[in-house]
Tab-separated table of C-alpha atoms in Angstrom:
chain	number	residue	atom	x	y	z
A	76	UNK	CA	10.638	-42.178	34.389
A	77	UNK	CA	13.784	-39.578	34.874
A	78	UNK	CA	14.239	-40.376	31.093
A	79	UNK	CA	10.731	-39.408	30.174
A	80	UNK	CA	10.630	-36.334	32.136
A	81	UNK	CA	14.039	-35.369	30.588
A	82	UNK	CA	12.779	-35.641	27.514
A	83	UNK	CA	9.902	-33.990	27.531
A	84	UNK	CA	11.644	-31.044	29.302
A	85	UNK	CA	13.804	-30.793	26.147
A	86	UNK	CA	11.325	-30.629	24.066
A	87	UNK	CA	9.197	-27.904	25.792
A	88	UNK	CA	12.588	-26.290	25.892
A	89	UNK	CA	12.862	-26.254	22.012
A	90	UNK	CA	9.515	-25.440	21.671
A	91	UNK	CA	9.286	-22.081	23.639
A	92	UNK	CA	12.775	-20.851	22.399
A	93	UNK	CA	11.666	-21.026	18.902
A	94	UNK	CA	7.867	-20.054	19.959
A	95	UNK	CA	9.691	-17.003	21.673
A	96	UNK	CA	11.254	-16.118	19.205
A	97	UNK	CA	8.660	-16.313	16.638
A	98	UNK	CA	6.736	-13.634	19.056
A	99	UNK	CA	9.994	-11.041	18.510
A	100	UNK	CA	9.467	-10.972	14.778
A	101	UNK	CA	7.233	-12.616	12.106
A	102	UNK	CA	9.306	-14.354	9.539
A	103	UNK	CA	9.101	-12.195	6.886
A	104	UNK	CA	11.114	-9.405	8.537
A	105	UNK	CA	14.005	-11.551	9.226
A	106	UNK	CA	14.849	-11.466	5.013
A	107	UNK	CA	17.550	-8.545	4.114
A	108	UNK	CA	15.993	-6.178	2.080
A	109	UNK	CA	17.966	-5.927	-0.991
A	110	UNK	CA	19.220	-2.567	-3.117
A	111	UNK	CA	17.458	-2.480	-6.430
A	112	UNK	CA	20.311	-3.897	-8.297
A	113	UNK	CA	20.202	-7.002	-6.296
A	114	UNK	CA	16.850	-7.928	-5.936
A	115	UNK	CA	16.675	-7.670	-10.023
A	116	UNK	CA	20.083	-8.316	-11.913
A	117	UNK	CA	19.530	-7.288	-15.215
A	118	UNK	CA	21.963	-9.680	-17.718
A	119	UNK	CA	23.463	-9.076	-20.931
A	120	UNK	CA	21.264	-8.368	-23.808
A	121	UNK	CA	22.368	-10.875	-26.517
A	122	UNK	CA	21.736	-11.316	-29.866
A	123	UNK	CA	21.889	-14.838	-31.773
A	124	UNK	CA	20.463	-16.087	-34.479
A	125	UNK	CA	18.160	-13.451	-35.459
A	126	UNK	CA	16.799	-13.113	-31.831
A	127	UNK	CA	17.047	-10.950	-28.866
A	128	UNK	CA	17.533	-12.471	-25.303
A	129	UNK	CA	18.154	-10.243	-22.003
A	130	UNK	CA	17.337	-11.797	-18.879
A	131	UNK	CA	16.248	-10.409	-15.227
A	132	UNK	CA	17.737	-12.599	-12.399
A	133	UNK	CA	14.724	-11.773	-9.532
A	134	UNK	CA	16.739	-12.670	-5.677
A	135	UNK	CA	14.602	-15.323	-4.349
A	136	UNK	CA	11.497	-13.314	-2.501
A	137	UNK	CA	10.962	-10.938	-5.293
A	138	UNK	CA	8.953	-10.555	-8.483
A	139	UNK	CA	8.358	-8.407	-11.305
A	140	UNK	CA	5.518	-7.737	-12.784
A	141	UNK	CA	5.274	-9.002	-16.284
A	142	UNK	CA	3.459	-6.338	-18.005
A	143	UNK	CA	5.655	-3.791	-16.778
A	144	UNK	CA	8.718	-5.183	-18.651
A	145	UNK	CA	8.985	-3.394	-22.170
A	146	UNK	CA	11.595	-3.007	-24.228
A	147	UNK	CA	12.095	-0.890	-26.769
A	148	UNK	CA	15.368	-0.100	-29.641
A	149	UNK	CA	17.099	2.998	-28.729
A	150	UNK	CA	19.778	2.358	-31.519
A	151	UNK	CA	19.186	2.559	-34.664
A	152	UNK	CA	16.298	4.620	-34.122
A	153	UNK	CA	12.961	3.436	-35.831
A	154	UNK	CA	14.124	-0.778	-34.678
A	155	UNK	CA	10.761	-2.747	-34.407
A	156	UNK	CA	11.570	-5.433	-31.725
A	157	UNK	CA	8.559	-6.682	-32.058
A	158	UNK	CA	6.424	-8.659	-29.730
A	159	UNK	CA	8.013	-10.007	-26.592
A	160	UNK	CA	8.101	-14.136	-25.672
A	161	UNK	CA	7.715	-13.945	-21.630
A	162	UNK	CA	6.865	-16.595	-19.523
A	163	UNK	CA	3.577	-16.699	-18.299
A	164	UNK	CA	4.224	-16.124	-14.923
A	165	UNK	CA	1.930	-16.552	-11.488
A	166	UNK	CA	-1.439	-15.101	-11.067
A	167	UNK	CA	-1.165	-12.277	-8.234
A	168	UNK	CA	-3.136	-10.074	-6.830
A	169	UNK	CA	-2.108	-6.777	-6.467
A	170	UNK	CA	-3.534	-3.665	-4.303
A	171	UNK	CA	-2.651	-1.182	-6.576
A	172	UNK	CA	-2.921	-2.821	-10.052
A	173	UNK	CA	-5.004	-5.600	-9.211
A	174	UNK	CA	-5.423	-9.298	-10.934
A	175	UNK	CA	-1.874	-9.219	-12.775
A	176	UNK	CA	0.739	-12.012	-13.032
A	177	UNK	CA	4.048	-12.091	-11.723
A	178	UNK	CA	7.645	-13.199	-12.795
A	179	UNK	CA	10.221	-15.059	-10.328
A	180	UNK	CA	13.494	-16.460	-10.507
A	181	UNK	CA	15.369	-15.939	-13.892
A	182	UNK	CA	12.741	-14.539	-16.297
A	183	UNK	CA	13.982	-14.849	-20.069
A	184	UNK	CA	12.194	-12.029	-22.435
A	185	UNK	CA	12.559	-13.062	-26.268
A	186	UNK	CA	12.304	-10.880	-29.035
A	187	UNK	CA	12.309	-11.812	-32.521
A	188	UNK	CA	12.744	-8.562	-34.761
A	189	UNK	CA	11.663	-9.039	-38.886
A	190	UNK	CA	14.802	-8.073	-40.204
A	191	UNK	CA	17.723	-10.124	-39.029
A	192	UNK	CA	20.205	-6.824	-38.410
A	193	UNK	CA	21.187	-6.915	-35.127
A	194	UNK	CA	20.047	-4.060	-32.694
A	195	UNK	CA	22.907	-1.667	-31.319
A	196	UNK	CA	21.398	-0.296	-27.762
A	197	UNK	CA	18.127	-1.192	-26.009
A	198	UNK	CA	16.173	0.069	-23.042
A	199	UNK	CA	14.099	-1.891	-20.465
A	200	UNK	CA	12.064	-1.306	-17.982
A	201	UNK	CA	10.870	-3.103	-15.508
A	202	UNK	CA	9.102	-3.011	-12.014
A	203	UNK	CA	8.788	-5.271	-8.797
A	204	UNK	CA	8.748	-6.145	-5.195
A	205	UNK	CA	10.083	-7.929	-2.396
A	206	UNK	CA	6.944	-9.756	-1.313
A	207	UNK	CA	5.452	-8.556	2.278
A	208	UNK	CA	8.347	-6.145	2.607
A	209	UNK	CA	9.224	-3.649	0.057
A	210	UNK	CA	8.403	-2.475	-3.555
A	211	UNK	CA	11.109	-0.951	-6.296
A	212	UNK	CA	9.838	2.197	-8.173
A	213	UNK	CA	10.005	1.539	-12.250
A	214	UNK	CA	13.599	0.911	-13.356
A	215	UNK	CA	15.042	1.774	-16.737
A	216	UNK	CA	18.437	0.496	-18.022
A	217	UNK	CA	20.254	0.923	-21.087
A	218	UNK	CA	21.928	-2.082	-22.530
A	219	UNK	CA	24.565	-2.572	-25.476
A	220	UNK	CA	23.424	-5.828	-27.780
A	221	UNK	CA	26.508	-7.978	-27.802
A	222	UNK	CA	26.446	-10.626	-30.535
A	223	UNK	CA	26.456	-14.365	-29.534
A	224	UNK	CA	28.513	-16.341	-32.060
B	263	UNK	CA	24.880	-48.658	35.287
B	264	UNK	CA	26.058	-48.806	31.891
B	265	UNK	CA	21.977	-47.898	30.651
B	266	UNK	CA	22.095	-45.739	33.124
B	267	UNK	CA	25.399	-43.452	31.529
B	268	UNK	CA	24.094	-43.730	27.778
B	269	UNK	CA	20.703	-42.207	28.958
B	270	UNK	CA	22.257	-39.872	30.595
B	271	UNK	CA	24.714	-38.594	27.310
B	272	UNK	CA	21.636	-38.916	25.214
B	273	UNK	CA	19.996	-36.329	27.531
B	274	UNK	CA	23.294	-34.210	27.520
B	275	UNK	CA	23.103	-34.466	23.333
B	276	UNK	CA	18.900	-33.291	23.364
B	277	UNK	CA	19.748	-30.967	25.430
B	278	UNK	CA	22.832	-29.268	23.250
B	279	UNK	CA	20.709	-29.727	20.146
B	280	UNK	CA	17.849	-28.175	21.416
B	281	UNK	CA	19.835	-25.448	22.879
B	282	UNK	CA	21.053	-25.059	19.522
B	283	UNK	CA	18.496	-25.427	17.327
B	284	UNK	CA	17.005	-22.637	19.380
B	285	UNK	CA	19.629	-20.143	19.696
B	286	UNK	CA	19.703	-21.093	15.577
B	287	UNK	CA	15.980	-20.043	15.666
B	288	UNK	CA	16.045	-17.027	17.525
B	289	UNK	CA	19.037	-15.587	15.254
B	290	UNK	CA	17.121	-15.559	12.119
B	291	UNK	CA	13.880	-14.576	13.124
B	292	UNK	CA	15.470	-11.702	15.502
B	293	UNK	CA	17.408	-10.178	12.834
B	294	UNK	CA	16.540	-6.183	12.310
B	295	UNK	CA	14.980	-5.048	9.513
B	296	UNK	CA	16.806	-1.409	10.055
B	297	UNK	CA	19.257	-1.556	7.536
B	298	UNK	CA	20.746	2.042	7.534
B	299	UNK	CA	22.460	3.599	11.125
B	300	UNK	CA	20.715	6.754	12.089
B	301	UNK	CA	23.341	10.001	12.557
B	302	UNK	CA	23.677	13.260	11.948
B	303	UNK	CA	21.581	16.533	11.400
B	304	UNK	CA	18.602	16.100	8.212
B	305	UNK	CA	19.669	18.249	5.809
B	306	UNK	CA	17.122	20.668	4.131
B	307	UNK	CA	14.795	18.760	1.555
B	308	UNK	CA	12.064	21.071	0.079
B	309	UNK	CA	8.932	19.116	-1.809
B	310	UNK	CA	6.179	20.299	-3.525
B	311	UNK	CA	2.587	19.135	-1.932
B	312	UNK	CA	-0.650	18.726	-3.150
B	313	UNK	CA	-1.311	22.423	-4.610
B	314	UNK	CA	1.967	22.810	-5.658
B	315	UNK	CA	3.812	24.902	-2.966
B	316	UNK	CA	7.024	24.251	-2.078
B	317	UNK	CA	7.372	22.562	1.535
B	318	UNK	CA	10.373	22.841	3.756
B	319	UNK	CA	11.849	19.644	6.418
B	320	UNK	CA	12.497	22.441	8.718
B	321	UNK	CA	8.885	23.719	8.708
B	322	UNK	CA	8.545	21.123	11.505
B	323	UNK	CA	11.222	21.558	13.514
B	324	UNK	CA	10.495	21.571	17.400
B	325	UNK	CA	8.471	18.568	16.302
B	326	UNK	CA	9.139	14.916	16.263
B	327	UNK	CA	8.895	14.634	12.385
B	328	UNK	CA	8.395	11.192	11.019
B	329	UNK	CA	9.250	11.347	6.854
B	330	UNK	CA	7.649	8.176	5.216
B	331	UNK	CA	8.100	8.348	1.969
B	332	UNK	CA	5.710	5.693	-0.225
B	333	UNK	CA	3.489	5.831	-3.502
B	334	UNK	CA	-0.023	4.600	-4.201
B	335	UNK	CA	1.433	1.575	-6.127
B	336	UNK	CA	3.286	0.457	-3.156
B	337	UNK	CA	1.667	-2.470	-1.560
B	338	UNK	CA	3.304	-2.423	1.376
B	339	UNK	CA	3.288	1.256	2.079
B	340	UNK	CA	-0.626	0.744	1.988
B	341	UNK	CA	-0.505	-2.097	4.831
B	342	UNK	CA	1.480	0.675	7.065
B	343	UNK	CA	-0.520	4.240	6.530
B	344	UNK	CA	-3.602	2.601	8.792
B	345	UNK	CA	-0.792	2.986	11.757
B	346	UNK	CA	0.564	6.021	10.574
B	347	UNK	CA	-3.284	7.744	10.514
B	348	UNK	CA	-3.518	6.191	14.124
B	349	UNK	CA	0.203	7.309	15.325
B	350	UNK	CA	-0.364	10.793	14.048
B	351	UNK	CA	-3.951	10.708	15.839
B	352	UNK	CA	-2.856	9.883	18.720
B	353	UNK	CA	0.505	11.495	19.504
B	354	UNK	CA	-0.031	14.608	17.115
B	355	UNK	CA	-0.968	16.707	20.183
B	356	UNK	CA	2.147	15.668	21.794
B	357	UNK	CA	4.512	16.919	18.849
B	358	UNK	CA	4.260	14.390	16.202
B	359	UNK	CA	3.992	15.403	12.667
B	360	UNK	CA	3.966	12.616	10.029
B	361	UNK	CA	4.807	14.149	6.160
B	362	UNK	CA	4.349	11.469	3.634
B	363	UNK	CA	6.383	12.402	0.381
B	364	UNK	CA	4.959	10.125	-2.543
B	365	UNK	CA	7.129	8.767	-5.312
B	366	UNK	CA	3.981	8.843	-7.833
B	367	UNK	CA	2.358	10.957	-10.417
B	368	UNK	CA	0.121	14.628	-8.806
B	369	UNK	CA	-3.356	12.654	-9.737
B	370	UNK	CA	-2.551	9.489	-8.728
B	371	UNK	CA	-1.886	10.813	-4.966
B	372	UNK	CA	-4.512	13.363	-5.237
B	373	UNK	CA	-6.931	10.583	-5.710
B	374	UNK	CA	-5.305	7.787	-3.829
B	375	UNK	CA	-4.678	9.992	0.049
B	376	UNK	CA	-8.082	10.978	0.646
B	377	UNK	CA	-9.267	7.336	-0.084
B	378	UNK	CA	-6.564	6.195	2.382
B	379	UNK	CA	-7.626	8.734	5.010
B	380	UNK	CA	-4.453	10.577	4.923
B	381	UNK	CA	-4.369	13.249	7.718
B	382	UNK	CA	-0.813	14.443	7.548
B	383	UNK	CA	0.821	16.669	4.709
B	384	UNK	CA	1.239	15.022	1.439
B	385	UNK	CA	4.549	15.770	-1.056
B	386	UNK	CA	5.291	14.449	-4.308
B	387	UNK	CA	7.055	14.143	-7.105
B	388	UNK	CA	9.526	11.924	-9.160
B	389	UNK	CA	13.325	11.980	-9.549
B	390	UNK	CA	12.770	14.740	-6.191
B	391	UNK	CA	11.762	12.226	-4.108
B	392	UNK	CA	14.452	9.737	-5.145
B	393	UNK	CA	16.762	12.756	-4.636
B	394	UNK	CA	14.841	13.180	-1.636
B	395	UNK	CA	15.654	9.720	0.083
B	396	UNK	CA	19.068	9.452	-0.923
B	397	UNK	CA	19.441	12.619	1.166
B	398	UNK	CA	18.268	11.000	4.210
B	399	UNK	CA	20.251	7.960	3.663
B	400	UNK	CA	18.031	5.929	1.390
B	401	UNK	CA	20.894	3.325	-0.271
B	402	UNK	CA	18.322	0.851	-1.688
B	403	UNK	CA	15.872	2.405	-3.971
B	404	UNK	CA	13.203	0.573	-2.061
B	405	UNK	CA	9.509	2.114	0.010
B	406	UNK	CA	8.338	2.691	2.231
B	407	UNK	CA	11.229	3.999	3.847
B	408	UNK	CA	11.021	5.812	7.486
B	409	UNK	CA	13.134	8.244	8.229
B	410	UNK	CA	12.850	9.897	11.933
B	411	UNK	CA	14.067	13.222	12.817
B	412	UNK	CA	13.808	14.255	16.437
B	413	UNK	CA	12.414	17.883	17.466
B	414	UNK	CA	16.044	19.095	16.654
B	415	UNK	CA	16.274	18.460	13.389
B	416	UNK	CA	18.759	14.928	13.948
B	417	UNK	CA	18.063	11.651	12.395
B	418	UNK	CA	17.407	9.498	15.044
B	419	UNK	CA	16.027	6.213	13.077
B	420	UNK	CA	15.695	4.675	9.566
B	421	UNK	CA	13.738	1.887	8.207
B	422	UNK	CA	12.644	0.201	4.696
B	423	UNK	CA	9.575	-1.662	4.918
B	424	UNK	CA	6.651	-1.538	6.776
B	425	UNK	CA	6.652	-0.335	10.909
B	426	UNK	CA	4.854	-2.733	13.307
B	427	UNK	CA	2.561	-0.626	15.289
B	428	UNK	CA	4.192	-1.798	18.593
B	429	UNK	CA	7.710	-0.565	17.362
B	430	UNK	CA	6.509	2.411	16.083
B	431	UNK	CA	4.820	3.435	18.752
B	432	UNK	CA	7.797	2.866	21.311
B	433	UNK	CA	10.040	4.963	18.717
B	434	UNK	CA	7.902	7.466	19.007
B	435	UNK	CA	7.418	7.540	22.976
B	436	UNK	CA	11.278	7.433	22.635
B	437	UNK	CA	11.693	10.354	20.867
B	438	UNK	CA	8.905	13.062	21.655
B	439	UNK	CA	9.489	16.586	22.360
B	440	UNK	CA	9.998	17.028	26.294
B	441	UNK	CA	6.600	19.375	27.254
């Protein structure tokens, strides 16, 4: 009987600590909100075998939105990239730009360029958020195409 | 007698583990969101607003001026302006004065703040707003960000991300003009 009360007094215990705590702060306010440069880590572009890869590592919690990642030649001037291979990402809907979809984790964009002469400098952009908490203004880097042998 | 002792160091081991577990609990879901320390006087930040005149910080001073700096395609800073309309209702007789400087294009805001209801002063502008934040501490790159600035002219509070009502209305009780 002592046991069962015991027990059941632990329990309760448990329950209203964590209940208690749950009333301090809803659970999306405990995440860190991360600088710009850590919620999206922009990686090398490279270049191999006739093709362009650069990815965007998102932190866990954050997305980008696929149509707002473009990329574009900077050097030599004139370089067609062509059309972009992205994944095709999460439906989401947004309050500002409505029914778009969305790009999590390490998101890969693919470009395969006509003439196989390798790009010298490119420039993405790209845009996101850290879901219930914060949203990045556009970002723009410029990145030096290193060669893959 | 010997039941008796493992009962009771099986209660003894619930009870650490539930102690635990909810000390564990409480940790992670009581962490603050306020990433940056508040200090020091706000230095002068002029902004243009809606018609294009140039706005001065310091235009409020003797006030309890909240800066909340957000842009129309910022979901979150959407979720928060309902309080903000409400805070600056309610307190603005009492020497509140929210500004809201927008990281966003002129049309976009001049479309997007009267649909939102917005009845404090409007800036905006581009790289002047990211200027803007880093200013006032802003080491993230992320809205909305808060930043408060008591009646003379010190930064008493920053935040990224979006204000409960219930905190930002004790801030504000904190922090009002005497009168």
């Amino acid at each position: 009987m002592i046991l069962r009360f015991l027990l059941a007094t632990t329990v309760a215990m448990f329950a209203h600590t964590a209940g208690a705590a749950s009333l301090l702060k809803p659970h999306e306010e405990s995440r860190d909100i991360l600088a710009v440069d850590a919620a999206f880590q922009v990686q090398p572009a490279l270049w191999q075998n006739g093709q362009l890869v650069i990815g965007i590592d998102a932190a866990p919690g954050c997305y980008l939105y696929r149509d707002k990642i473009q990329l574009v030649a900077i050097e030599p001037a004139g370089y067609e990239l062509g059309k972009s291979d992205l994944p095709a990402g999460e439906a989401h809907h947004d309050e500002h730009f409505g029914d778009v979809r969305i790009l999590r984790d390490r998101v890969l964009a693919r470009y395969t360029p006509k003439t196989a002469k390798r790009p010298q400098k490119v420039r993405i952009r790209y845009q996101g958020c850290a879901e219930n908490l914060v949203c990045y203004p556009p970002q723009e880097r410029v990145l030096t195409v290193e060669a893959v042998r | 007698m010997r039941k008796t002792a493992s009962q009771a160091l099986l209660i003894v081991a619930l009870c650490v583990a539930a102690a635990g577990g909810g000390f564990a609990v409480y940790r992670h879901l009581a962490q603050p969101t306020v990433i940056d320390q508040p200090g020091g006087v706000a230095p002068e930040i002029t902004l243009e607003d809606l018609t294009g005149q140039p706005r001065k910080l310091s235009e409020w001073r003797g006030k309890l001026l909240l800066v909340n700096f957000w842009a129309t395609w910022c979901a979150p800073c959407l979720h928060e302006i309902p309080i903000l309309l409400e805070m600056q209702q309610q307190y603005g007789a009492r020497g509140l004065q929210i500004v809201g400087p927008a990281m966003d294009e002129l049309e976009a805001v001049r479309n997007g703040a009267p649909q939102l209801g917005i009845n404090y002063p409007v800036l905006v502008g581009d790289s002047e707003i990211v200027d803007a934040m880093q200013a006032l501490g802003d080491e993230l790159g992320a809205l909305p960000y808060s930043v408060l600035i008591d009646a003379n002219g010190n930064i008493v509070f920053r935040k990224h991300g979006e204000f409960k009502k219930d905190e930002l209305q004790q801030l504000i009780k904190q922090h009002l003009p005497a009168g």
